XYZ file of C-alpha atoms in Angstrom:
230
model
C -33.853 26.261 -46.541
C -30.209 25.155 -46.262
C -29.043 22.027 -44.421
C -25.526 21.145 -43.287
C -24.777 17.411 -43.611
C -21.867 16.317 -41.397
C -21.128 12.775 -42.531
C -17.895 10.928 -43.417
C -19.647 8.489 -45.785
C -19.210 10.170 -49.167
C -21.853 8.059 -50.913
C -24.445 8.790 -48.224
C -23.642 12.508 -48.467
C -24.268 12.541 -52.201
C -27.479 10.520 -51.818
C -28.838 12.921 -49.215
C -27.897 15.987 -51.275
C -29.711 14.551 -54.313
C -32.826 13.737 -52.285
C -32.855 17.202 -50.722
C -32.488 18.863 -54.117
C -35.630 17.042 -55.253
C -37.392 18.628 -52.277
C -36.097 22.115 -53.121
C -33.674 22.094 -50.172
C -30.106 23.394 -50.437
C -27.505 21.174 -48.737
C -23.751 21.274 -48.070
C -21.611 18.323 -46.958
C -18.531 18.177 -44.752
C -16.817 14.935 -43.771
C -14.586 15.637 -40.767
C -15.271 16.945 -37.276
C -12.800 19.837 -37.335
C -13.996 21.053 -40.746
C -17.608 20.675 -39.610
C -17.000 22.839 -36.543
C -16.164 25.833 -38.710
C -19.269 25.475 -40.895
C -21.618 24.709 -37.993
C -20.650 28.013 -36.374
C -21.711 30.028 -39.436
C -25.250 31.489 -39.151
C -26.318 30.287 -42.587
C -27.947 26.896 -41.900
C -31.480 26.028 -40.831
C -30.727 22.461 -39.693
C -27.776 20.105 -39.185
C -27.659 16.343 -39.770
C -24.762 15.118 -37.645
C -23.046 11.718 -37.804
C -22.088 10.333 -34.392
C -18.708 8.911 -35.491
C -16.469 11.350 -37.356
C -12.728 11.547 -38.047
C -10.930 14.239 -36.063
C -13.754 14.966 -33.631
C -16.747 12.791 -32.813
C -20.290 14.056 -33.187
C -21.018 14.380 -29.478
C -17.909 16.515 -28.886
C -18.835 18.703 -31.872
C -22.394 19.044 -30.619
C -21.229 20.092 -27.146
C -18.973 22.807 -28.575
C -21.596 24.390 -30.818
C -24.193 24.371 -28.029
C -21.682 25.930 -25.609
C -21.248 28.684 -28.202
C -25.015 29.289 -28.211
C -25.630 27.865 -31.688
C -29.333 26.993 -31.574
C -29.651 25.340 -35.000
C -31.788 22.166 -34.784
C -29.582 19.048 -34.938
C -30.554 15.516 -35.942
C -27.938 13.073 -34.654
C -27.417 9.942 -36.784
C -25.589 6.859 -35.504
C -25.173 3.173 -36.221
C -25.278 2.405 -32.479
C -28.828 1.701 -31.320
C -28.748 1.805 -27.539
C -30.634 3.728 -24.879
C -27.353 5.081 -23.488
C -26.318 6.389 -26.905
C -29.654 8.138 -27.446
C -29.526 9.699 -23.982
C -25.973 10.961 -24.573
C -26.987 12.603 -27.836
C -30.112 14.254 -26.485
C -28.459 15.376 -23.249
C -25.692 17.089 -25.200
C -28.016 19.138 -27.366
C -29.428 16.998 -30.171
C -33.035 17.769 -31.093
C -33.726 14.361 -32.629
C -32.082 11.004 -33.192
C -31.920 8.536 -36.096
C -30.382 5.068 -36.234
C -28.490 4.055 -39.396
C -29.458 2.847 -41.881
C -32.479 5.122 -41.947
C -35.190 5.699 -44.527
C -34.987 9.032 -46.362
C -38.754 9.426 -45.998
C -38.467 9.212 -42.225
C -35.591 11.722 -42.244
C -37.657 14.196 -44.265
C -40.599 13.711 -41.886
C -38.378 14.445 -38.890
C -37.021 17.564 -40.616
C -40.572 18.772 -41.243
C -41.474 18.097 -37.607
C -38.494 20.117 -36.331
C -39.343 22.959 -38.682
C -42.851 23.175 -37.224
C -41.512 23.978 -33.769
C -41.909 27.606 -32.610
C -38.147 28.089 -32.228
C -37.575 27.259 -35.893
C -39.796 29.876 -37.476
C -37.015 30.633 -39.966
C -38.342 27.878 -42.200
C -42.021 28.836 -42.003
C -44.170 28.656 -45.127
C -44.411 32.453 -45.503
C -41.867 35.108 -44.581
C -42.932 38.711 -44.191
C -41.432 42.116 -43.503
C -43.190 45.487 -43.686
C -45.368 45.318 -46.846
C -43.706 42.196 -48.301
C -44.708 38.545 -48.137
C -42.591 35.751 -49.603
C -43.409 32.072 -50.066
C -40.225 29.919 -50.232
C -42.373 27.014 -51.439
C -43.528 28.581 -54.714
C -40.830 31.316 -54.877
C -43.513 34.014 -55.000
C -42.931 37.541 -53.712
C -46.003 39.679 -53.163
C -47.121 42.981 -51.733
C -49.499 42.745 -48.780
C -52.777 44.619 -48.463
C -56.132 44.451 -50.198
C -55.160 47.014 -52.834
C -52.126 44.981 -53.871
C -53.850 41.637 -54.457
C -52.369 41.171 -57.922
C -48.904 42.523 -57.148
C -46.864 39.331 -57.300
C -43.519 38.310 -58.788
C -42.060 34.822 -59.164
C -38.340 34.704 -58.369
C -35.589 32.503 -59.686
C -34.187 29.917 -57.276
C -31.050 31.979 -56.585
C -33.032 35.181 -56.096
C -35.324 33.321 -53.688
C -32.461 31.991 -51.542
C -30.919 35.462 -51.361
C -34.194 37.191 -50.487
C -35.048 34.539 -47.900
C -31.739 35.194 -46.134
C -32.512 38.928 -45.977
C -36.073 38.346 -44.750
C -34.826 36.097 -41.957
C -32.590 38.931 -40.746
C -34.276 42.283 -41.506
C -32.530 45.439 -40.325
C -29.275 43.513 -39.928
C -26.166 44.255 -41.969
C -25.090 41.049 -43.713
C -21.455 40.790 -44.741
C -20.736 39.863 -48.347
C -18.819 36.705 -47.391
C -21.672 35.559 -45.183
C -24.106 36.016 -48.064
C -21.808 34.096 -50.409
C -21.701 31.174 -47.976
C -25.480 31.112 -47.536
C -26.483 31.539 -51.180
C -23.709 29.754 -53.055
C -22.487 27.375 -50.338
C -19.139 27.231 -48.523
C -17.436 25.627 -51.522
C -19.342 27.483 -54.220
C -17.334 29.093 -57.009
C -18.722 32.579 -57.538
C -17.340 35.783 -58.979
C -17.519 38.871 -56.785
C -19.839 40.669 -59.199
C -22.461 37.901 -59.095
C -23.806 39.079 -55.762
C -24.131 42.650 -57.003
C -26.055 41.354 -60.027
C -28.586 39.501 -57.874
C -28.931 42.482 -55.539
C -29.774 44.527 -58.631
C -32.441 41.981 -59.631
C -34.049 42.046 -56.172
C -34.036 45.829 -56.049
C -35.749 45.905 -59.436
C -38.440 43.496 -58.182
C -39.029 45.669 -55.107
C -39.422 48.762 -57.296
C -41.816 46.938 -59.625
C -43.957 46.004 -56.627
C -43.819 49.607 -55.334
C -42.680 48.253 -51.988
C -41.399 50.595 -49.319
C -38.738 47.986 -48.487
C -35.249 48.496 -49.871
C -31.871 46.772 -49.868
C -29.300 49.263 -48.668
C -25.585 49.040 -49.437
C -23.375 49.253 -46.344
C -20.087 50.289 -47.900
C -17.136 48.083 -47.089
C -19.341 45.479 -45.389
C -22.364 44.235 -47.313
C -26.108 44.886 -47.472
C -29.173 45.231 -45.238
C -32.908 44.895 -45.808
C -34.869 47.771 -44.297
C -37.911 49.968 -44.700
C -37.221 52.982 -46.866
C -37.656 56.492 -45.599
């Protein structure tokens, strides 16, 4: 799971990132409205935590734009203003939940879990499956489905897991290399071009070891796609 934190308080950003890391959640931070707009439009995040007051563009304006562009990512709006009118404005403009600052990190995590249980957010379900594969993001375990394959399981590294999860969320879709970089390494991640090819090699090896009929196909000049082999 990857969360986008849109918050101009640098210390709060770092605190949230640290807490999320302890929960096994990837998180990226941006601190201005215009910068946040670019990242919010990328289909690589499972949830957004959005500050109401931002430099350059306030949270409500940002929220309206992304919803008008059919971005359906769940959004938790955070604000220091505790008023009925403020809550109504946030919810009416597309927020899925609302938190008043200062908030408890435990409550934030509980609200994230609640949003992830909703039917429209199945991307963060406990088990992801495609064809004869089943993957648990919680314990990073990839397995082959079916009674005859009960013991066919492989534990992935954290990076392998994030990459495979992204493919499993979008099977039969060609994913551009840059989009994969942003999802797996983050928008500001420093990564050499060959690193992605290395992790694709690792995943392909795991799929062969499991004797899965699923494969990762290279789409030359674009990226990769997860699909059932012939």
